[in-house]
Amino acid sequence: MRFKECQQPMNKDLYEVLSVNKSATSEEIKKAYRKLALKYHPDKNKNDPNAAEKFKEIGFAYSVLSDAEKRKKYDEWGLEGVKNNAFGGFPHGGSSHFATGPFRTSFDPFEVFREFFGNEFSSFDMFNRRHSMFDSPSGFYRSNQQMKPKLVKLPITLEDLHSGGEHVVRFKRFLANEDGTHRNVEEIHSVLVEPGQTNGHKIRLDRAGDQRDYEEPAADAIVELEEIEHPLFKRENSDLFFHVSIPIKDALCGLSLSVPTITNSTYSIQISDVIKPGDEKRLVGLGMHIKGHAPDRGDMVVKFDVIFPNYLSEDVKCKLKNILP
């Protein structure tokens, strides 16, 4: 999109165009331009026929007032100071046109915009490809739906994944100020974990992420559950696996055993059969809550490792030969 020559004379005060006073610092002028250029960009205001002209006025005012020499001449001579290329031509490679009487100008405000924002984005018609600040059919605002959500990890124990409940998550994010600067704030949110929830599950917090522009909503935050490795149990879906090592005597003769559970209790089992290395015993209903079906639970699987002796005397070997089949 390029502007044709203005059809209306530009007689406005350039300071008023940027809503700053004549004593404004260069930083204040930059902040004012940033805010107004984003607000009145034509891609954001397709249904407003006056936005394009307003955007052009803002760009021209900034191109004059941001340059110390040009600003000095403007302060002294007003718009008359830009006639006949008093500024050495219009900034940013544009052209100037003058009519007899009122001042008229034609230049490229998009070039001013691109040079101001630099790598943040190069032009509004490229926003959809660059995943920048904007999202709309015209390519403008994208901080709401398509701006990358803020990812927050929430470490959580296997016991808490089993029982579920509310958990507090803390994280920092940046928010935009009206003057274009940003501030860091600490967020504290309560998230609800469903009983039997799985590692890596994501919970969305609307508008709790970072905010690039003051006039636009913040992005969402995504809380990802990160299971803490358990010292005793390994989880597979809703089942829990527990390894226990027993001496060969118990493997052959049977044993009584108390095993821990995910609810911090113990469960006693009696085994009289011969246990071979790698054998398993399934304890029904002692696993994790089944997600979406609590209080139903999976199983606990006790897996046996048999410890063999490193040495047997000849006498013991002889006895075993006589005893074992």
Short mmCIF file of C-alpha atoms in Angstrom, two decimals, residues 45-158:
data_model
loop_
_atom_site.label_atom_id
_atom_site.label_comp_id
_atom_site.label_asym_id
_atom_site.label_seq_id
_atom_site.Cartn_x
_atom_site.Cartn_y
_atom_site.Cartn_z
CA ASN A 45 -8.30 0.07 10.69
CA LYS A 46 -9.66 -1.27 7.41
CA ASN A 47 -13.10 0.16 8.13
CA ASP A 48 -11.85 3.61 9.09
CA PRO A 49 -11.23 5.77 5.99
CA ASN A 50 -9.52 8.43 8.11
CA ALA A 51 -6.90 6.08 9.59
CA ALA A 52 -4.66 6.11 6.51
CA GLU A 53 -4.39 9.90 6.50
CA LYS A 54 -3.88 9.95 10.26
CA PHE A 55 -1.12 7.35 9.91
CA LYS A 56 0.56 9.48 7.27
CA GLU A 57 0.40 12.60 9.42
CA ILE A 58 1.91 10.69 12.35
CA GLY A 59 4.75 9.40 10.19
CA PHE A 60 5.52 12.81 8.75
CA ALA A 61 5.42 14.48 12.18
CA TYR A 62 7.83 11.90 13.57
CA SER A 63 10.19 12.17 10.59
CA VAL A 64 10.50 15.91 11.27
CA LEU A 65 10.54 16.02 15.06
CA SER A 66 12.87 13.04 15.51
CA ASP A 67 15.64 14.82 13.60
CA ALA A 68 17.29 17.54 15.69
CA GLU A 69 18.19 19.79 12.74
CA LYS A 70 14.83 19.48 11.04
CA ARG A 71 13.03 20.01 14.33
CA LYS A 72 15.00 23.21 14.94
CA LYS A 73 14.04 24.60 11.54
CA TYR A 74 10.41 23.58 12.07
CA ASP A 75 10.34 25.29 15.48
CA GLU A 76 11.71 28.46 13.88
CA TRP A 77 9.84 28.56 10.58
CA GLY A 78 6.96 26.11 10.93
CA LEU A 79 5.82 24.28 7.81
CA GLU A 80 7.31 27.05 5.71
CA GLY A 81 10.66 25.68 6.76
CA VAL A 82 10.12 22.51 4.72
CA LYS A 83 9.17 24.25 1.50
CA ASN A 84 11.54 24.08 -1.44
CA ASN A 85 13.40 21.18 0.15
CA ALA A 86 14.61 23.28 3.06
CA PHE A 87 15.23 19.94 4.80
CA GLY A 88 17.26 18.61 1.91
CA GLY A 89 14.32 16.52 0.72
CA PHE A 90 11.93 14.33 2.64
CA PRO A 91 13.32 11.66 4.89
CA HIS A 92 13.51 7.97 4.14
CA GLY A 93 13.85 8.35 0.39
CA GLY A 94 10.40 9.89 -0.14
CA SER A 95 9.54 12.76 -2.47
CA SER A 96 8.08 16.18 -1.75
CA HIS A 97 5.36 18.07 -3.57
CA PHE A 98 4.41 21.66 -2.95
CA ALA A 99 1.38 23.57 -4.09
CA THR A 100 1.10 27.32 -4.29
CA GLY A 101 -0.27 28.34 -0.93
CA PRO A 102 -0.95 25.54 1.56
CA PHE A 103 1.71 22.88 2.06
CA ARG A 104 1.05 19.46 0.55
CA THR A 105 3.26 16.42 0.88
CA SER A 106 3.59 12.88 -0.47
CA PHE A 107 6.00 10.36 1.11
CA ASP A 108 6.07 6.78 2.32
CA PRO A 109 4.97 6.48 5.97
CA PHE A 110 5.48 2.72 5.81
CA GLU A 111 9.19 3.30 5.31
CA VAL A 112 9.22 5.44 8.45
CA PHE A 113 7.39 2.64 10.23
CA ARG A 114 9.82 -0.04 9.02
CA GLU A 115 12.89 1.95 9.99
CA PHE A 116 11.47 2.72 13.42
CA PHE A 117 10.56 -0.85 14.34
CA GLY A 118 13.53 -2.44 12.57
CA ASN A 119 13.68 -6.24 12.96
CA GLU A 120 10.55 -6.37 15.08
CA PHE A 121 8.66 -6.54 11.83
CA SER A 122 9.37 -5.18 8.37
CA SER A 123 5.87 -4.47 7.05
CA PHE A 124 2.32 -5.23 8.00
CA ASP A 125 1.75 -7.40 4.96
CA MET A 126 4.51 -9.73 6.27
CA PHE A 127 3.10 -10.18 9.79
CA ASN A 128 1.26 -13.43 9.06
CA ARG A 129 4.51 -15.04 7.93
CA ARG A 130 6.71 -13.65 10.69
CA HIS A 131 4.55 -14.60 13.72
CA SER A 132 5.11 -11.13 15.11
CA MET A 133 2.81 -8.93 17.17
CA PHE A 134 -0.28 -9.03 15.04
CA ASP A 135 -3.09 -11.29 13.86
CA SER A 136 -6.11 -10.45 11.74
CA PRO A 137 -7.28 -11.11 8.19
CA SER A 138 -5.29 -8.02 7.16
CA GLY A 139 -2.17 -9.20 8.92
CA PHE A 140 -2.24 -6.91 11.95
CA TYR A 141 -2.64 -8.00 15.55
CA ARG A 142 -1.51 -11.52 16.53
CA SER A 143 -0.56 -11.24 20.23
CA ASN A 144 -3.85 -12.79 21.36
CA GLN A 145 -4.41 -16.10 19.54
CA GLN A 146 -1.19 -16.72 17.63
CA MET A 147 1.40 -14.97 19.73
CA LYS A 148 3.41 -17.76 21.29
CA PRO A 149 1.95 -18.66 24.71
CA LYS A 150 4.19 -18.48 27.73
CA LEU A 151 5.19 -22.00 28.81
CA VAL A 152 5.48 -22.59 32.55
CA LYS A 153 6.64 -25.89 34.07
CA LEU A 154 4.94 -27.11 37.25
CA PRO A 155 6.93 -29.88 39.00
CA ILE A 156 4.52 -32.33 40.58
CA THR A 157 4.90 -35.58 42.53
CA LEU A 158 3.42 -38.89 41.49
#
